[in-house]
GROMACS .gro file of N, CA, C and O in nm:
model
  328
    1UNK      N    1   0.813  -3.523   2.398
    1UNK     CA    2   0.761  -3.464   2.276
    1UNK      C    3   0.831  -3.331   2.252
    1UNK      O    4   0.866  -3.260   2.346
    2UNK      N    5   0.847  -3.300   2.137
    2UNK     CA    6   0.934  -3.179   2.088
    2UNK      C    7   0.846  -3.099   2.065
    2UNK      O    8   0.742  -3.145   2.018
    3UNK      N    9   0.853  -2.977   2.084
    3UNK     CA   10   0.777  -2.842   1.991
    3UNK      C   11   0.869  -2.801   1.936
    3UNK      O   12   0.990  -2.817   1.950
    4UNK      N   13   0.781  -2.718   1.839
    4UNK     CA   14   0.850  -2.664   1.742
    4UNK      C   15   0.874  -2.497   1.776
    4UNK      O   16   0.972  -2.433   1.736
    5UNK      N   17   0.752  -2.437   1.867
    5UNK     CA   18   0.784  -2.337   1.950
    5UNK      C   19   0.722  -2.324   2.054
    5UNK      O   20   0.605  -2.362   2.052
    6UNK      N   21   0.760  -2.286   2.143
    6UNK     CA   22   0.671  -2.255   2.255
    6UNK      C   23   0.587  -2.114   2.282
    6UNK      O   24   0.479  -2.105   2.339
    7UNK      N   25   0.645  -2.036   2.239
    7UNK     CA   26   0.554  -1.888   2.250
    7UNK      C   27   0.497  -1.841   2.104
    7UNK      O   28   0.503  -1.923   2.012
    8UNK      N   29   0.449  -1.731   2.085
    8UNK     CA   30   0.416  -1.660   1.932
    8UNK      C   31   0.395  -1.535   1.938
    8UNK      O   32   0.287  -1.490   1.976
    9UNK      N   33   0.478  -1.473   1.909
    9UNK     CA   34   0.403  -1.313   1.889
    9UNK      C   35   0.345  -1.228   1.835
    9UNK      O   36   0.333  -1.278   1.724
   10UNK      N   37   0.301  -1.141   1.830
   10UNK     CA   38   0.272  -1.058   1.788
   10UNK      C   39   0.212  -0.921   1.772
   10UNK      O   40   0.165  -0.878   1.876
   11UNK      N   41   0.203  -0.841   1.665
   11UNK     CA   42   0.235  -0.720   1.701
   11UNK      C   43   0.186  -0.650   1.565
   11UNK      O   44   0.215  -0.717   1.466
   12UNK      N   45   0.104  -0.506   1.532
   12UNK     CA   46   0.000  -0.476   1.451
   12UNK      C   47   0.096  -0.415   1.331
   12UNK      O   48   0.101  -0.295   1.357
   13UNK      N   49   0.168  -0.436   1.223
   13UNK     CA   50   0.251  -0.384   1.161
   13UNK      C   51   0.177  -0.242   1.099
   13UNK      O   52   0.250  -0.147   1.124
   14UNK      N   53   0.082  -0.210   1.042
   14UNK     CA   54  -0.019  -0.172   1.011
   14UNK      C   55  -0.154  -0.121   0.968
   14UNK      O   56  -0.201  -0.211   0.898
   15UNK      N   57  -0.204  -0.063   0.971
   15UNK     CA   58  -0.335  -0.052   0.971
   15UNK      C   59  -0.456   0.046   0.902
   15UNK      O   60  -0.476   0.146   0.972
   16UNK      N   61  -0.544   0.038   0.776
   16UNK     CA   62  -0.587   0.134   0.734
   16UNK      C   63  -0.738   0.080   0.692
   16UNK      O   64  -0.758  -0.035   0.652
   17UNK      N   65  -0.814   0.154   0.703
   17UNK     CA   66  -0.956   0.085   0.641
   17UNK      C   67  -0.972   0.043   0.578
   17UNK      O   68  -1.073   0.086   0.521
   18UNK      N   69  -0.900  -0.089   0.502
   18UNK     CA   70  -0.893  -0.160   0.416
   18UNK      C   71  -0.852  -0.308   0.464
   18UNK      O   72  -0.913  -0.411   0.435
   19UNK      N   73  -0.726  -0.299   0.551
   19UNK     CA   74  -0.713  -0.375   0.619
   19UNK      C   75  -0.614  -0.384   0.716
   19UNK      O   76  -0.536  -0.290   0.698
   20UNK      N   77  -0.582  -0.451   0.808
   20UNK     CA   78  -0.505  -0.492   0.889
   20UNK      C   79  -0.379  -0.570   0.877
   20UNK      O   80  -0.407  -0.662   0.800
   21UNK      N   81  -0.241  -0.580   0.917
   21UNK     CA   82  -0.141  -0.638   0.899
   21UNK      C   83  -0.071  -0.659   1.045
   21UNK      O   84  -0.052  -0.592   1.147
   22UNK      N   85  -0.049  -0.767   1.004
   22UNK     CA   86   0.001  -0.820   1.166
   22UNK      C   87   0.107  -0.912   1.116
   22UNK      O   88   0.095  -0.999   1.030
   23UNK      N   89   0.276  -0.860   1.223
   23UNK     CA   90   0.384  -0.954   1.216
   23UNK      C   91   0.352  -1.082   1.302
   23UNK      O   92   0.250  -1.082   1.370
   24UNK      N   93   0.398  -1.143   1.302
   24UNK     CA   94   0.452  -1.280   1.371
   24UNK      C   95   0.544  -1.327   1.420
   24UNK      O   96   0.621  -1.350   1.327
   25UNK      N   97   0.584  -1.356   1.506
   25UNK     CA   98   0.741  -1.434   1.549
   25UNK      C   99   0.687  -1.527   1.632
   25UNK      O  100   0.607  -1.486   1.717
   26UNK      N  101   0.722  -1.693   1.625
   26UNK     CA  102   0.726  -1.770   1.680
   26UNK      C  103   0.862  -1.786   1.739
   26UNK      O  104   0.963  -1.762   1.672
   27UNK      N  105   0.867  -1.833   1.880
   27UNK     CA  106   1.003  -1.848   1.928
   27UNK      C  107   0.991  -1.968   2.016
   27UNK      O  108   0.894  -2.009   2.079
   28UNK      N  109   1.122  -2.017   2.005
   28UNK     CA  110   1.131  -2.135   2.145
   28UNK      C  111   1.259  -2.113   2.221
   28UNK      O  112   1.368  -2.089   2.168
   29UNK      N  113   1.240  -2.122   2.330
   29UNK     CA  114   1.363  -2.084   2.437
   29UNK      C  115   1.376  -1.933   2.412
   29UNK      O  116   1.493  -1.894   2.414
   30UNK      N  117   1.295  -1.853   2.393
   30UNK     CA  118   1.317  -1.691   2.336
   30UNK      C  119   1.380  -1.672   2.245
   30UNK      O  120   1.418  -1.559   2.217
   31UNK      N  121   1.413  -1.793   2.164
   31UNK     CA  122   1.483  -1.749   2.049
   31UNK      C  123   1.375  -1.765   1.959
   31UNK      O  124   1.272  -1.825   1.989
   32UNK      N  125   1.404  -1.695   1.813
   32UNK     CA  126   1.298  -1.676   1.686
   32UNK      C  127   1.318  -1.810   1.619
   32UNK      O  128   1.422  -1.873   1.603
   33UNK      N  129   1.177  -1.841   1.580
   33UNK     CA  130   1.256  -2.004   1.473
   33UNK      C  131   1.180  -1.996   1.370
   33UNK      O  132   1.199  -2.078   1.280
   34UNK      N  133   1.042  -1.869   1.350
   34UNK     CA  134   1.001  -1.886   1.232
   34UNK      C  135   0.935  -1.731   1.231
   34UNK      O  136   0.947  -1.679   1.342
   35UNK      N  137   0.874  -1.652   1.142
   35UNK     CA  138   0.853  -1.508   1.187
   35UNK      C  139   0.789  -1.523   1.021
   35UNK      O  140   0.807  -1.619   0.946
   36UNK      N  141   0.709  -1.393   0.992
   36UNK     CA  142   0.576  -1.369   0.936
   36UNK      C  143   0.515  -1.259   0.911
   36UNK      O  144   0.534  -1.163   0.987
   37UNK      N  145   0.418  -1.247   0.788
   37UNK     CA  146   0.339  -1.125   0.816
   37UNK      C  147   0.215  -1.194   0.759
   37UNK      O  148   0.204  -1.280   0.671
   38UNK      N  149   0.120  -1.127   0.839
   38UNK     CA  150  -0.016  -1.192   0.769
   38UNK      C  151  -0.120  -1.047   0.730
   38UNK      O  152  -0.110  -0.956   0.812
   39UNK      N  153  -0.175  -1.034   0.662
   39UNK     CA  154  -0.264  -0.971   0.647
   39UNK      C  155  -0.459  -1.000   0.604
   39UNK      O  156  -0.515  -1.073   0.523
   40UNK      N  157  -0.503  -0.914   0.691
   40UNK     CA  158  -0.704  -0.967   0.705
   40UNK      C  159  -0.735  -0.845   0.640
   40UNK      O  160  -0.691  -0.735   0.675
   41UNK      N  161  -0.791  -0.861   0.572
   41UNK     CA  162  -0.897  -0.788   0.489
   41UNK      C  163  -0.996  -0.746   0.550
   41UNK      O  164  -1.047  -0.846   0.600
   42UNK      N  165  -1.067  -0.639   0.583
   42UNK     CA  166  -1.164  -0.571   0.649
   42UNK      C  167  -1.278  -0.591   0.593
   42UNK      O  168  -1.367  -0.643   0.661
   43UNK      N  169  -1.301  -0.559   0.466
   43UNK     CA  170  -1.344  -0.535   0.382
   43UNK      C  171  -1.484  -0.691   0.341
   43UNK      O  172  -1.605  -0.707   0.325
   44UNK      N  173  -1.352  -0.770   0.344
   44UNK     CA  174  -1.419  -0.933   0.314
   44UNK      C  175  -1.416  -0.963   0.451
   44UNK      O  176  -1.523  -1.024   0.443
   45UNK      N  177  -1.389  -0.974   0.562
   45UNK     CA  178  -1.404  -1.048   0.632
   45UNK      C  179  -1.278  -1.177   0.682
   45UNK      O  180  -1.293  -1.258   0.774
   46UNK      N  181  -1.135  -1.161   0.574
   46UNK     CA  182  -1.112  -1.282   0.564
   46UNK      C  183  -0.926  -1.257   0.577
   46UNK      O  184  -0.871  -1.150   0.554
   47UNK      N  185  -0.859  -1.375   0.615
   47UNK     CA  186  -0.719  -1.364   0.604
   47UNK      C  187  -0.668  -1.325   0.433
   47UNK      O  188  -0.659  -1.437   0.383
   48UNK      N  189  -0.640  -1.246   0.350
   48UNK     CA  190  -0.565  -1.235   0.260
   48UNK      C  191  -0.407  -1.345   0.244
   48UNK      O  192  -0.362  -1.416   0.155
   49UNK      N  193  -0.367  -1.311   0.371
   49UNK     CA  194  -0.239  -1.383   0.354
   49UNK      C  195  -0.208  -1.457   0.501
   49UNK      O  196  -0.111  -1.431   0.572
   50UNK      N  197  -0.315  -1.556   0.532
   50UNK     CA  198  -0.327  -1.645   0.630
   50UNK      C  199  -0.185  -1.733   0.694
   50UNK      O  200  -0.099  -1.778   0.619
   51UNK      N  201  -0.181  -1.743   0.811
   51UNK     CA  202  -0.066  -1.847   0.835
   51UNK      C  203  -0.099  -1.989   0.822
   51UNK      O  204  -0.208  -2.029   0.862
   52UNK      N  205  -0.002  -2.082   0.764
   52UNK     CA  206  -0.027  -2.234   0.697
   52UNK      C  207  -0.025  -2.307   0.837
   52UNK      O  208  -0.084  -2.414   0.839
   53UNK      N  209   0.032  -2.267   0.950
   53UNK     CA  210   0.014  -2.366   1.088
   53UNK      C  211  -0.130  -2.296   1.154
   53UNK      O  212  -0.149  -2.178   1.185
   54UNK      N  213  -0.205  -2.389   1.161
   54UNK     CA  214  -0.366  -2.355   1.207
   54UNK      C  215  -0.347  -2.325   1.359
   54UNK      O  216  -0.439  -2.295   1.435
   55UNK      N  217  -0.177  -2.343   1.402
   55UNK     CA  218  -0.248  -2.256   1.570
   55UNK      C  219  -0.220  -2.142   1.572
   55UNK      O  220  -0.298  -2.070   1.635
   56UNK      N  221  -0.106  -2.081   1.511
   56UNK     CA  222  -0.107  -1.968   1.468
   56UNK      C  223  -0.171  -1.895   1.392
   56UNK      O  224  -0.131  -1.778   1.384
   57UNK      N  225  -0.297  -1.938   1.304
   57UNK     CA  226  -0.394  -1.891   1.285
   57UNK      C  227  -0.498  -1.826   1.373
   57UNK      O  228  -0.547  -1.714   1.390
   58UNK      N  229  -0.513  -1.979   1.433
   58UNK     CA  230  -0.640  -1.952   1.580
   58UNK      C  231  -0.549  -1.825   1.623
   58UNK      O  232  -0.571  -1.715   1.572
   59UNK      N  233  -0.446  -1.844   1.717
   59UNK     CA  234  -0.375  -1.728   1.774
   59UNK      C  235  -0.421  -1.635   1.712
   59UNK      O  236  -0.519  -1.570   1.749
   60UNK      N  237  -0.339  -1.609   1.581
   60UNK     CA  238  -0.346  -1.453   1.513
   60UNK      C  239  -0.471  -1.377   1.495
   60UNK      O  240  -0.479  -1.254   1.483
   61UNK      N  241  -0.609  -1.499   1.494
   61UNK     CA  242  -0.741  -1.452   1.512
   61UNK      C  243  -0.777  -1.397   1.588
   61UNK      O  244  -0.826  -1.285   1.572
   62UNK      N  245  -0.765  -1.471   1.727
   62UNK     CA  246  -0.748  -1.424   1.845
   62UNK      C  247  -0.703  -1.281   1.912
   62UNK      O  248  -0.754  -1.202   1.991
   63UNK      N  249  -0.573  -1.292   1.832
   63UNK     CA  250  -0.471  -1.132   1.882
   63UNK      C  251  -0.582  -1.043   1.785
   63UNK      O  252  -0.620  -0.946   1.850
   64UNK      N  253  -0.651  -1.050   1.636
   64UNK     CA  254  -0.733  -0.995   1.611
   64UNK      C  255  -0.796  -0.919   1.664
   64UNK      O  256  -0.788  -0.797   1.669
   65UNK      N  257  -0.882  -1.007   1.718
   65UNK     CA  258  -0.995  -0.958   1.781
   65UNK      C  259  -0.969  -0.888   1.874
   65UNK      O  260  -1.008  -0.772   1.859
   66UNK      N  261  -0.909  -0.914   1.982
   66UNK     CA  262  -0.866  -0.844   2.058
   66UNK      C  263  -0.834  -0.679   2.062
   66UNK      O  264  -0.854  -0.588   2.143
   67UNK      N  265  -0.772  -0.692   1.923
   67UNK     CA  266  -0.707  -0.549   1.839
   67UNK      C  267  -0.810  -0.503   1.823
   67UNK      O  268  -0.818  -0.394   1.881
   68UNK      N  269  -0.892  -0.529   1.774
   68UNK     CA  270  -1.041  -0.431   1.711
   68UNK      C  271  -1.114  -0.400   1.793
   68UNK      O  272  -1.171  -0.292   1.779
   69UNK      N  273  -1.143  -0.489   1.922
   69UNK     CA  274  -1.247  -0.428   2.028
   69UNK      C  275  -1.169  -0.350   2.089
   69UNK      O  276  -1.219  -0.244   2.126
   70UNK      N  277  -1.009  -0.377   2.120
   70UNK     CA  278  -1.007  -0.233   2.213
   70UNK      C  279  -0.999  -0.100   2.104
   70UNK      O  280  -1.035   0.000   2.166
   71UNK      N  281  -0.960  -0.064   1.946
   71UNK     CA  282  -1.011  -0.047   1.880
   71UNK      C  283  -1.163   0.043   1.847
   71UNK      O  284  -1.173   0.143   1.776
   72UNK      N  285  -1.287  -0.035   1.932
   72UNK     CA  286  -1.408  -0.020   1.928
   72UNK      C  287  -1.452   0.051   2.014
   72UNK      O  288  -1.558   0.112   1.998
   73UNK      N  289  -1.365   0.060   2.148
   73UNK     CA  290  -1.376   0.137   2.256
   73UNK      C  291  -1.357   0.262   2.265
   73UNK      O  292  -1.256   0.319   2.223
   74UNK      N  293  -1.475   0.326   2.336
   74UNK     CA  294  -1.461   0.472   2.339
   74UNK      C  295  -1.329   0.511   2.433
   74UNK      O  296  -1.310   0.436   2.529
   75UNK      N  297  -1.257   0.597   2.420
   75UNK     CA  298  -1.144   0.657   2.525
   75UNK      C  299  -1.228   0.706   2.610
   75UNK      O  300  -1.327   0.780   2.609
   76UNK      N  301  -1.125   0.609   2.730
   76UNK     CA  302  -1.136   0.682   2.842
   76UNK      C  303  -1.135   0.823   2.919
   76UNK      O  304  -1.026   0.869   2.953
   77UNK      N  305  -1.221   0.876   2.939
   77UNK     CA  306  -1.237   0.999   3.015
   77UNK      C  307  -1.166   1.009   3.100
   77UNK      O  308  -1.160   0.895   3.146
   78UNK      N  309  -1.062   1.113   3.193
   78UNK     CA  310  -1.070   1.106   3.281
   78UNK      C  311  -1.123   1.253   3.367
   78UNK      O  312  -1.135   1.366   3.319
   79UNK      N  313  -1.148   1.215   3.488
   79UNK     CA  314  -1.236   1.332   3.559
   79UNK      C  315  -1.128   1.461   3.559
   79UNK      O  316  -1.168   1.577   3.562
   80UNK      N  317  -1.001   1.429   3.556
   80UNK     CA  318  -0.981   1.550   3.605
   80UNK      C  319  -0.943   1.684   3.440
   80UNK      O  320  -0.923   1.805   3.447
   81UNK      N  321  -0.946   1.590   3.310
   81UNK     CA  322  -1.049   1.700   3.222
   81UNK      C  323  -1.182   1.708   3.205
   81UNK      O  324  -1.267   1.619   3.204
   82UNK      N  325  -1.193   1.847   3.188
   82UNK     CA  326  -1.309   1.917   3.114
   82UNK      C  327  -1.316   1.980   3.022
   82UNK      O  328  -1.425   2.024   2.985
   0.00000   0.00000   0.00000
C-alpha cells in the first residue's frame, strides 16, 4: 500500500485573540509533498480555513489543542527567583 505521506507538520504561524493560524507540511521520506495554512477562529469555535484530508484535520486539531493548554498554563516558577 502506498501513502501519500508519512509524517505532518506543524507549526503556529500566528496568533491573536481572534484567532489562530497554523502552517502545515506533509512530507514523505522527509521530503515536502503537500504544505498549507489553516486558520481556527477563536471566537466561533471553528476551522475558518480547514484542511480537505480529514487526518490532517484530526492532526491539526490535535496540534491545537495542545497549543492552547500549554497556552493555559501558568509559567513556571522557579525557586531560585524572588
Amino acid at each position: 500500500a502506498s501513502r501519500d505521506w508519512d509524517a505532518v507538520r506543524f507549526s503556529v504561524a500566528g496568533s491573536s485573540p481572534e484567532q489562530i493560524t497554523l502552517c502545515y507540511v506533509c512530507e514523505l521520506g522527509h521530503v515536502p509533498v503537500e504544505s498549507g495554512t489553516l486558520i481556527y477562529d477563536l471566537g466561533s469555535e471553528i476551522w475558518r480555513h480547514a484542511p480537505k484530508d480529514p487526518r490532517v484535520h484530526r492532526l491539526a486539531t490535535s496540534y491545537l489543542h495542545a497549543y492552547r493548554a500549554r497556552l493555559s498554563r501558568p509559567a513556571a516558577i522557579s525557586a531560585n527567583h524572588t
